[in-house]
mmCIF file of N, CA and C in Angstrom:
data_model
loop_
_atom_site.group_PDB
_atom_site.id
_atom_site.type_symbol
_atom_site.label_atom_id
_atom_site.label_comp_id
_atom_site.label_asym_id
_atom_site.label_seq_id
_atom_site.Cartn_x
_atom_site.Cartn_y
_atom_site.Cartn_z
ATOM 1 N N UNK I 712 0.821 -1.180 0.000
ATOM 2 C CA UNK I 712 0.000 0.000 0.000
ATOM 3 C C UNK I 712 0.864 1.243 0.000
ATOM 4 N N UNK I 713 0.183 2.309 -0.768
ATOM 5 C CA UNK I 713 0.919 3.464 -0.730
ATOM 6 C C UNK I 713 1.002 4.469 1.048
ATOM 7 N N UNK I 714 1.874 4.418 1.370
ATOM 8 C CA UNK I 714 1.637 4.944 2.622
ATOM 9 C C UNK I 714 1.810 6.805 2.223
ATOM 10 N N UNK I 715 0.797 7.697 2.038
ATOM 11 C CA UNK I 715 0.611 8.773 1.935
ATOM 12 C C UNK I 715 0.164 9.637 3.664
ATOM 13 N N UNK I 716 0.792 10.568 4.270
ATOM 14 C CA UNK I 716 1.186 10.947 5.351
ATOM 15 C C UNK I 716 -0.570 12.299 5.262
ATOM 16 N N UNK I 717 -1.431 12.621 6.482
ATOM 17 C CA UNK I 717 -2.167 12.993 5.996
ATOM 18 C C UNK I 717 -1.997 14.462 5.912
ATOM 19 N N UNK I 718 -0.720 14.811 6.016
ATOM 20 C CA UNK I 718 -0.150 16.468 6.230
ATOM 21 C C UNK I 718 -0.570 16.540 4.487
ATOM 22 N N UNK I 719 0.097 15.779 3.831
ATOM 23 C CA UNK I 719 0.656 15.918 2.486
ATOM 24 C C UNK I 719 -1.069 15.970 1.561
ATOM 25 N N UNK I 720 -1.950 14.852 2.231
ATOM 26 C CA UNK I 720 -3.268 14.659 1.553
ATOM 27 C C UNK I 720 -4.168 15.879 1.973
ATOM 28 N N UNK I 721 -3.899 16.728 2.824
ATOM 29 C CA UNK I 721 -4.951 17.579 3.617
ATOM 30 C C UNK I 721 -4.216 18.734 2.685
ATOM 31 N N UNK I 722 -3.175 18.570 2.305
ATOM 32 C CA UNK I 722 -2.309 19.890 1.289
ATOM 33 C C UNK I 722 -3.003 19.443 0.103
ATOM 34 N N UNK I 723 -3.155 18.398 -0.173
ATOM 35 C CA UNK I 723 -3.241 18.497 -1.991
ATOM 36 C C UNK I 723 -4.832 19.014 -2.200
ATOM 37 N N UNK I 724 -5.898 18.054 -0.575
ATOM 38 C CA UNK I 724 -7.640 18.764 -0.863
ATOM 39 C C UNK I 724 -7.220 20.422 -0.717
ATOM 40 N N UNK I 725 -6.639 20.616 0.578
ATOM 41 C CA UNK I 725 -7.141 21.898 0.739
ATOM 42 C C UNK I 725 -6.531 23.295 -1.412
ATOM 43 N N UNK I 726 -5.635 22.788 -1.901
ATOM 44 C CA UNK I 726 -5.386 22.772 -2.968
ATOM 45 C C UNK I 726 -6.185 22.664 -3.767
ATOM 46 N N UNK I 727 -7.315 21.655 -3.910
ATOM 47 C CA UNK I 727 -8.094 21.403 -4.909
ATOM 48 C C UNK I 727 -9.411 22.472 -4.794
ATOM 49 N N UNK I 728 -9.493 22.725 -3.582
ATOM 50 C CA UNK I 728 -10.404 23.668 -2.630
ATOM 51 C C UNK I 728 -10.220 25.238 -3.485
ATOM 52 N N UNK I 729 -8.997 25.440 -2.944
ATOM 53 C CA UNK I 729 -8.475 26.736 -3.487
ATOM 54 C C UNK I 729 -8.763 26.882 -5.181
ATOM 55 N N UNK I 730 -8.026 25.872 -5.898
ATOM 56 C CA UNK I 730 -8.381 25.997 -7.157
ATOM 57 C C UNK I 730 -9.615 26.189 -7.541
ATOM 58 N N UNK I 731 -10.927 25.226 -7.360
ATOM 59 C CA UNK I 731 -12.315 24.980 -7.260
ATOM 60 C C UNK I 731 -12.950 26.556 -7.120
ATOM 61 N N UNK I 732 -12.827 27.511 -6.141
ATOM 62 C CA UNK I 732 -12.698 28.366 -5.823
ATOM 63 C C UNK I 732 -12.460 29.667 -6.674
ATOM 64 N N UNK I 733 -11.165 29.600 -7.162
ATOM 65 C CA UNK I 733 -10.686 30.684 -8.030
ATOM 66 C C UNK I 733 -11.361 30.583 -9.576
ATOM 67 N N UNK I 734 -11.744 29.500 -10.049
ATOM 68 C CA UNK I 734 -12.051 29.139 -11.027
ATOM 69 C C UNK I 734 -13.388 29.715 -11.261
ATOM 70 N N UNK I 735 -14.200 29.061 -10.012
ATOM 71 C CA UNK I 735 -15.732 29.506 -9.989
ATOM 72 C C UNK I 735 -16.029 31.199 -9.733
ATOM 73 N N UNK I 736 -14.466 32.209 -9.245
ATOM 74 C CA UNK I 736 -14.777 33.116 -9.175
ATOM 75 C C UNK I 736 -14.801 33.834 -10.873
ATOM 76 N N UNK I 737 -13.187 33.033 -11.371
ATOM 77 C CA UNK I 737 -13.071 33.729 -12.550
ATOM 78 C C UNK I 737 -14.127 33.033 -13.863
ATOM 79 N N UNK I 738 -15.021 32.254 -13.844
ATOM 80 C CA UNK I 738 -16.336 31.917 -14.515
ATOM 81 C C UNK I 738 -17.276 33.116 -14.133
ATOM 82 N N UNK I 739 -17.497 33.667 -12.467
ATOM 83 C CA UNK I 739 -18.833 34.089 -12.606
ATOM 84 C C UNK I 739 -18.400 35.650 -13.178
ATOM 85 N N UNK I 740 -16.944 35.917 -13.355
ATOM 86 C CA UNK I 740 -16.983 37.928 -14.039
ATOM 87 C C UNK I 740 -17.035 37.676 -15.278
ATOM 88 N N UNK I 741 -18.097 38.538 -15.339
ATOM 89 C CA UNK I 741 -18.773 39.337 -16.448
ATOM 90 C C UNK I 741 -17.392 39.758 -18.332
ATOM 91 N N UNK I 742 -17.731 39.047 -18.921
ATOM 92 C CA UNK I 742 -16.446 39.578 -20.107
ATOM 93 C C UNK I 742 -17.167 40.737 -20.943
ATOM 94 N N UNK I 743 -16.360 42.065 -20.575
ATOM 95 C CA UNK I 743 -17.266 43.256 -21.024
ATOM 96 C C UNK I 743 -16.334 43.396 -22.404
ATOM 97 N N UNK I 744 -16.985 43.085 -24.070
ATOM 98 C CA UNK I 744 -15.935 43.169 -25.159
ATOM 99 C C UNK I 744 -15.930 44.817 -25.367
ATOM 100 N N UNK I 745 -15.063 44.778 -25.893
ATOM 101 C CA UNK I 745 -14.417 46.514 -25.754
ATOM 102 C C UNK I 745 -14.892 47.044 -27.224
ATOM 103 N N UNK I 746 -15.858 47.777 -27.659
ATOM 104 C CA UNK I 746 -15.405 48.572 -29.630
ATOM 105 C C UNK I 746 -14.291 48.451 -30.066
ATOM 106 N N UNK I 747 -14.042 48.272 -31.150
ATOM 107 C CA UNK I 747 -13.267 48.374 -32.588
ATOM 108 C C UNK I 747 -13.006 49.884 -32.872
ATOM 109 N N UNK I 748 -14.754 50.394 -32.649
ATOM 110 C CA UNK I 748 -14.510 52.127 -33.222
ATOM 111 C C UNK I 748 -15.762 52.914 -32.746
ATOM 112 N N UNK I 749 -15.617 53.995 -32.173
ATOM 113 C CA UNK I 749 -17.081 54.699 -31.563
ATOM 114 C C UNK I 749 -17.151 55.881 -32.283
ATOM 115 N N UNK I 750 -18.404 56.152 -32.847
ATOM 116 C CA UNK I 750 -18.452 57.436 -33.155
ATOM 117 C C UNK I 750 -19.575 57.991 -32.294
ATOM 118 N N UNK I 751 -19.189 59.888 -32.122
ATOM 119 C CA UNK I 751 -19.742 60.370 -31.224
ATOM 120 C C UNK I 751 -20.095 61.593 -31.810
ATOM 121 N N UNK I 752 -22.023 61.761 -31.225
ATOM 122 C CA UNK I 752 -22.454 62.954 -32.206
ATOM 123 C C UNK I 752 -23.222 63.696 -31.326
ATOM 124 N N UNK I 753 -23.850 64.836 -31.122
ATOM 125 C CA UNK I 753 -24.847 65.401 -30.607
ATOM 126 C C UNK I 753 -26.194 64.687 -30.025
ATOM 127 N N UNK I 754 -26.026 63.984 -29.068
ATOM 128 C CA UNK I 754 -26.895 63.319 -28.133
ATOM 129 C C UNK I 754 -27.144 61.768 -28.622
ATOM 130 N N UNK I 755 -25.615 61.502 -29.050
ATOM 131 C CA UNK I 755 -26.314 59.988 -29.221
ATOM 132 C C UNK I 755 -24.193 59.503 -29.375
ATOM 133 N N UNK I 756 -24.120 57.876 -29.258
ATOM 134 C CA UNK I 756 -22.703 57.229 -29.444
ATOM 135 C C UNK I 756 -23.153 56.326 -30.220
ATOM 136 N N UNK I 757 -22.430 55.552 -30.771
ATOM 137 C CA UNK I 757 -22.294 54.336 -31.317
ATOM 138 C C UNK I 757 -21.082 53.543 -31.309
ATOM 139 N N UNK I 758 -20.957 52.561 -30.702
ATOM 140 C CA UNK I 758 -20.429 51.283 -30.729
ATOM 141 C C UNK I 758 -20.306 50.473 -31.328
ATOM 142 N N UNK I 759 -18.910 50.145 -32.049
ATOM 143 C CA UNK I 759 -18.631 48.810 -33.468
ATOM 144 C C UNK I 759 -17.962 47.885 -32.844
ATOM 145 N N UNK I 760 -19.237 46.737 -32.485
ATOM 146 C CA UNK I 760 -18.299 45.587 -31.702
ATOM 147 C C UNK I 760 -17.962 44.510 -32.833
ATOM 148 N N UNK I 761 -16.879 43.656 -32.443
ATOM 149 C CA UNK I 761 -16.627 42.413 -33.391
ATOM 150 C C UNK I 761 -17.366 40.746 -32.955
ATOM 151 N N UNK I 762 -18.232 40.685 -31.683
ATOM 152 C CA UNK I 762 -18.291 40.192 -31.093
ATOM 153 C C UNK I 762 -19.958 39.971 -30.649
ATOM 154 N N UNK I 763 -20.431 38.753 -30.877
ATOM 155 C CA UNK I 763 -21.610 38.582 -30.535
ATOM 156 C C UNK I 763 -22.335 37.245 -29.672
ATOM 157 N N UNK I 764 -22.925 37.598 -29.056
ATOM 158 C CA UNK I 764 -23.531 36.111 -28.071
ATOM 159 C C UNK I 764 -24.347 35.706 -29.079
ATOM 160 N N UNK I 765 -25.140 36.721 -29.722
ATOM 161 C CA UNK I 765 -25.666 35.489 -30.886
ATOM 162 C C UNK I 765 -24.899 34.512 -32.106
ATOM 163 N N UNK I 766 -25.555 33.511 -32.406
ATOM 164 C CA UNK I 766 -25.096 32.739 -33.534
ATOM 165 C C UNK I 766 -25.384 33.371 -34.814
ATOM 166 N N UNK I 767 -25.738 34.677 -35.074
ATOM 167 C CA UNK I 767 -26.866 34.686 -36.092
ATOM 168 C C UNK I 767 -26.144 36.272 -36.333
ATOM 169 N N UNK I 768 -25.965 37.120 -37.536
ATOM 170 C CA UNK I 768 -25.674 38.510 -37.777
ATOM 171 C C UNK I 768 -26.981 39.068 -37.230
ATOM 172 N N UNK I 769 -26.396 40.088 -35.932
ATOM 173 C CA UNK I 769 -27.509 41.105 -35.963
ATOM 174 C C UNK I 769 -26.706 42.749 -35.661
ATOM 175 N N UNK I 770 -27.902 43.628 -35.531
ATOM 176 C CA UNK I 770 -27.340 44.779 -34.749
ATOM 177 C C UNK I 770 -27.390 45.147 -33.792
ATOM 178 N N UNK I 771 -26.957 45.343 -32.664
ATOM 179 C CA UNK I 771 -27.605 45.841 -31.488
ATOM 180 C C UNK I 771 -27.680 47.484 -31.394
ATOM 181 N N UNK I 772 -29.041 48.255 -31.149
ATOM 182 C CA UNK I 772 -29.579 49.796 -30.806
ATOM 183 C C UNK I 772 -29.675 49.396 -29.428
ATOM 184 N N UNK I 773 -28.426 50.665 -28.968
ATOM 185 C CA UNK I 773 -28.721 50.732 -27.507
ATOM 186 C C UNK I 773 -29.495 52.042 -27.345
ATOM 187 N N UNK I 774 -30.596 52.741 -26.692
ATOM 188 C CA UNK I 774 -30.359 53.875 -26.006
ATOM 189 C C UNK I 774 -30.867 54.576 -24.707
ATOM 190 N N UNK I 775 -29.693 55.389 -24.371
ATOM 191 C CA UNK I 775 -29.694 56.333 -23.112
ATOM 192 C C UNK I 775 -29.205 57.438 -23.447
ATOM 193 N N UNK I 776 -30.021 58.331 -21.780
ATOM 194 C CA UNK I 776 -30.236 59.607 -21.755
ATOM 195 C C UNK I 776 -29.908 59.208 -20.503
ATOM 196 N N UNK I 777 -28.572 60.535 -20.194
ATOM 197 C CA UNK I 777 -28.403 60.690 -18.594
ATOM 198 C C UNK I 777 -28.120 59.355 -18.202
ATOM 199 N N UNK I 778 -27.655 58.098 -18.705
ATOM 200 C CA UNK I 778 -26.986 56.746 -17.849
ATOM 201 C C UNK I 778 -28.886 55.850 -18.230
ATOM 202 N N UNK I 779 -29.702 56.386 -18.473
ATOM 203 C CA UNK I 779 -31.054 56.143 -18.278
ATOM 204 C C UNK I 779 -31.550 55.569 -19.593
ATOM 205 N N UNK I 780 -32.164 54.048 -19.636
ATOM 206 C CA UNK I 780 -32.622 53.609 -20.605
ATOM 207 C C UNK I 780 -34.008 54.318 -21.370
ATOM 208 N N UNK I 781 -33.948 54.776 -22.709
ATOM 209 C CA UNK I 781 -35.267 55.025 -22.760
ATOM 210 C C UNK I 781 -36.126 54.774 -24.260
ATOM 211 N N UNK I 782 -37.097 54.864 -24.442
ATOM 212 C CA UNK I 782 -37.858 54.094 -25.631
ATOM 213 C C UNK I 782 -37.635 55.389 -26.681
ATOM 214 N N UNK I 783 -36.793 54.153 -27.969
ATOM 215 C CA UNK I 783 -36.506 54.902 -28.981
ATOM 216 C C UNK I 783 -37.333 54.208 -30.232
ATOM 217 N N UNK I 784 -37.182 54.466 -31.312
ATOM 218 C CA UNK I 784 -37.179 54.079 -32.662
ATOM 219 C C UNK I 784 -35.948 54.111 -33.670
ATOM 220 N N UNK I 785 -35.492 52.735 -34.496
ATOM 221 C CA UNK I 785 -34.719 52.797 -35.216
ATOM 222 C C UNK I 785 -35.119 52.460 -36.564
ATOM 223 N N UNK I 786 -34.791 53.502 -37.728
ATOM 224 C CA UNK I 786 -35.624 53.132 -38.902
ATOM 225 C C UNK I 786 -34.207 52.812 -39.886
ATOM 226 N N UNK I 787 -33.947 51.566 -40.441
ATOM 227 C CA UNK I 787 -33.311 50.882 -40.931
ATOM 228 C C UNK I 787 -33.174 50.756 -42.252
ATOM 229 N N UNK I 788 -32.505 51.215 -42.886
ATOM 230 C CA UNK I 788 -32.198 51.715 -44.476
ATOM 231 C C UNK I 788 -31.049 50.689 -45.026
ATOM 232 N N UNK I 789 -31.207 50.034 -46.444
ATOM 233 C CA UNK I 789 -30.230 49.500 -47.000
ATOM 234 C C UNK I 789 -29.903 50.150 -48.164
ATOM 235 N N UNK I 790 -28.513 50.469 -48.552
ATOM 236 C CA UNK I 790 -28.686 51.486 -49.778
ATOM 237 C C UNK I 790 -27.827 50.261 -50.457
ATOM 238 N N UNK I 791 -28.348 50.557 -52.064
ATOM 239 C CA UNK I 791 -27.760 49.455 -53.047
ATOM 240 C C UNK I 791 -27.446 50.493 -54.034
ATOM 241 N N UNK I 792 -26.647 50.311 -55.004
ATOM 242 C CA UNK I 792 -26.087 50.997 -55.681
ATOM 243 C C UNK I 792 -27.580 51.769 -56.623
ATOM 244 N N UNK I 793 -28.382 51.014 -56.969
ATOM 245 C CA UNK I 793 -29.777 51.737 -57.927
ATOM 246 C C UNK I 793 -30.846 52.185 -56.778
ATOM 247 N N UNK I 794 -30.839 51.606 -55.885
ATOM 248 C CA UNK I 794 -32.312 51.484 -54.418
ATOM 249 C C UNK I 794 -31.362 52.182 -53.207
ATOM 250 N N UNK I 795 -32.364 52.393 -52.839
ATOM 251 C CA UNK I 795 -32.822 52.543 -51.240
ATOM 252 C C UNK I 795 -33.694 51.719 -50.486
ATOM 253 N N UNK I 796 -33.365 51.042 -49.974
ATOM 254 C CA UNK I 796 -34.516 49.779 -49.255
ATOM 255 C C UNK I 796 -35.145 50.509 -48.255
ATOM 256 N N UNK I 797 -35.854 49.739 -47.434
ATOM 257 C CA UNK I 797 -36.647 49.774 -46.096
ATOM 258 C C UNK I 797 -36.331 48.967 -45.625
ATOM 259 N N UNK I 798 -35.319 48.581 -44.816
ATOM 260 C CA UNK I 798 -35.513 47.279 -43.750
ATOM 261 C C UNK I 798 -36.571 47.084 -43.318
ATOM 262 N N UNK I 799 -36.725 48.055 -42.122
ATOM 263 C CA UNK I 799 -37.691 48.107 -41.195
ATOM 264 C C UNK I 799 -37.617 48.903 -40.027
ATOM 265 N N UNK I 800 -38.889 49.407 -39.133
ATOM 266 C CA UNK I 800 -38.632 50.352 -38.439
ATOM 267 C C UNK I 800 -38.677 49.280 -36.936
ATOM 268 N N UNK I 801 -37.792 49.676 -36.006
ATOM 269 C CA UNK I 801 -37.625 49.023 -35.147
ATOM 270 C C UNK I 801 -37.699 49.525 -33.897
ATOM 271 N N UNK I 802 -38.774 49.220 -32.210
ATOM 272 C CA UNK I 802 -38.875 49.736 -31.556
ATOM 273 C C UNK I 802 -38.083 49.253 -30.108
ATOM 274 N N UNK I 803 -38.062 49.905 -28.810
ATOM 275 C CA UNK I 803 -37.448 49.012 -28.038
ATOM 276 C C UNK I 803 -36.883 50.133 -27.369
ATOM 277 N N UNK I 804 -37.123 49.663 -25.932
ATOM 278 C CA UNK I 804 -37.011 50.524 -24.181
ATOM 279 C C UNK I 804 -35.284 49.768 -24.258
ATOM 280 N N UNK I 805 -34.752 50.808 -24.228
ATOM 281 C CA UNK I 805 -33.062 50.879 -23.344
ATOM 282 C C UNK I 805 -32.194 49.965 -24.756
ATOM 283 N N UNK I 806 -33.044 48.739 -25.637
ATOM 284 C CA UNK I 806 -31.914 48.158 -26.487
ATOM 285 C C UNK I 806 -33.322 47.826 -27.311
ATOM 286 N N UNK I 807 -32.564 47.721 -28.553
ATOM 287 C CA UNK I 807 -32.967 47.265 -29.862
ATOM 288 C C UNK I 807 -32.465 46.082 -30.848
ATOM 289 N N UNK I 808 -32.399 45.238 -31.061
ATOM 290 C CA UNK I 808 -31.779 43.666 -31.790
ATOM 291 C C UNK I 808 -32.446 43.498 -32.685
ATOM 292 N N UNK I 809 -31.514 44.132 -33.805
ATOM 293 C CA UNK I 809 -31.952 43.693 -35.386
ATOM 294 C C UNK I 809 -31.853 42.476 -36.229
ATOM 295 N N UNK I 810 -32.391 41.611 -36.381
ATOM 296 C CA UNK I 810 -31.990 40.478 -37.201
ATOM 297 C C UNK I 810 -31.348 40.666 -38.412
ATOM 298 N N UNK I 811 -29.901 40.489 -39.106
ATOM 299 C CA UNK I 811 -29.666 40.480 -40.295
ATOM 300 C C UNK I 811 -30.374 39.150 -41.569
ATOM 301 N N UNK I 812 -30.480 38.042 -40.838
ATOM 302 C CA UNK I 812 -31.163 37.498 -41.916
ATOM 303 C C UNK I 812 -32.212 37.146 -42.395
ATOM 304 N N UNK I 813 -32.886 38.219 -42.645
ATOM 305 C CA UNK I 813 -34.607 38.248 -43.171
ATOM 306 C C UNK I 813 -34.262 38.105 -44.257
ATOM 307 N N UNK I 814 -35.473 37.904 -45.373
ATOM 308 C CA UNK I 814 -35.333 37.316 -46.902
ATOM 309 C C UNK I 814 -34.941 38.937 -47.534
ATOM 310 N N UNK I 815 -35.175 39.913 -46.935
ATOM 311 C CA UNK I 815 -35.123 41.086 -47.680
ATOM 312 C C UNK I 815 -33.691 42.133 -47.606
ATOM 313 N N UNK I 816 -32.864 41.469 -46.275
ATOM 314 C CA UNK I 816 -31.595 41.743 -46.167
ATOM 315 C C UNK I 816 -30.966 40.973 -47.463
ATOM 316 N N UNK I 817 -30.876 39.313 -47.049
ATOM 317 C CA UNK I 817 -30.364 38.617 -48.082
ATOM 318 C C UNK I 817 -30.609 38.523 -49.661
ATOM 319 N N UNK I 818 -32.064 39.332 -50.026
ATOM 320 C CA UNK I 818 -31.719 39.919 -51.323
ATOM 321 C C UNK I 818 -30.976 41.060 -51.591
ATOM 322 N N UNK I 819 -30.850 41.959 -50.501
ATOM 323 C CA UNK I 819 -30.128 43.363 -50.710
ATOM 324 C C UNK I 819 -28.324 42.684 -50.844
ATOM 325 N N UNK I 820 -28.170 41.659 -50.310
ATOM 326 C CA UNK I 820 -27.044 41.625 -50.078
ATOM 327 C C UNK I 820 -26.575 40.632 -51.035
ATOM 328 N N UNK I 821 -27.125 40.220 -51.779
ATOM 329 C CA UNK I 821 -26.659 39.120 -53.021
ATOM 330 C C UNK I 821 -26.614 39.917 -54.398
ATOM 331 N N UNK I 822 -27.146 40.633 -54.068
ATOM 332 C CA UNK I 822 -27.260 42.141 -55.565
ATOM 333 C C UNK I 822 -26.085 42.556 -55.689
#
């Protein structure tokens, strides 16, 4: 039998403890992705992230006033070299999530 001393076994749990620990702290913070490029205009920002929790192309409309979420409208234009499309007009308190693949994006975008 392996004779293991229990100084040495109470070091390796209390070890596994610690690790267990640090791990579950660095899982539960938050990964805030940083812009690419912001532009900034007379009462409004925008944010160009590379980075999305969805599987799927979309846009995200954030907006605030004063740190304060509040109900906007976003009206969504595709320009093609002959047209001007309509996406669509889009509503939504503090954020807005545009779907890129509707049938009418993916014709604008195969032209």
């Amino acid at each position: 039998m392996l004779s293991v001393s229990r100084t040495s076994l109470a070091v390796v749990i209390l070890a596994l403890a610690v690790f267990s620990v640090v791990v579950l702290a660095l899982v539960q913070t938050p990964v805030v992705p940083k812009p690419f490029m912001t532009l900034h205009g007379l009462g409004y920002e925008v944010d160009y992230y590379s980075v999305s929790a969805f599987n799927y192309p979309v846009i995200v409309f954030r907006g605030f006033m004063n740190g304060v979420p509040v109900f906007f409208t976003v009206s969504l234009f595709a320009i093609a070299p002959n047209h001007i499309y309509t996406v669509g007009y889009y509503s939504g308190y503090g954020s807005v999530v545009v779907n890129l693949t509707g049938s009418l994006v993916r014709y604008i975008a195969s032209r």
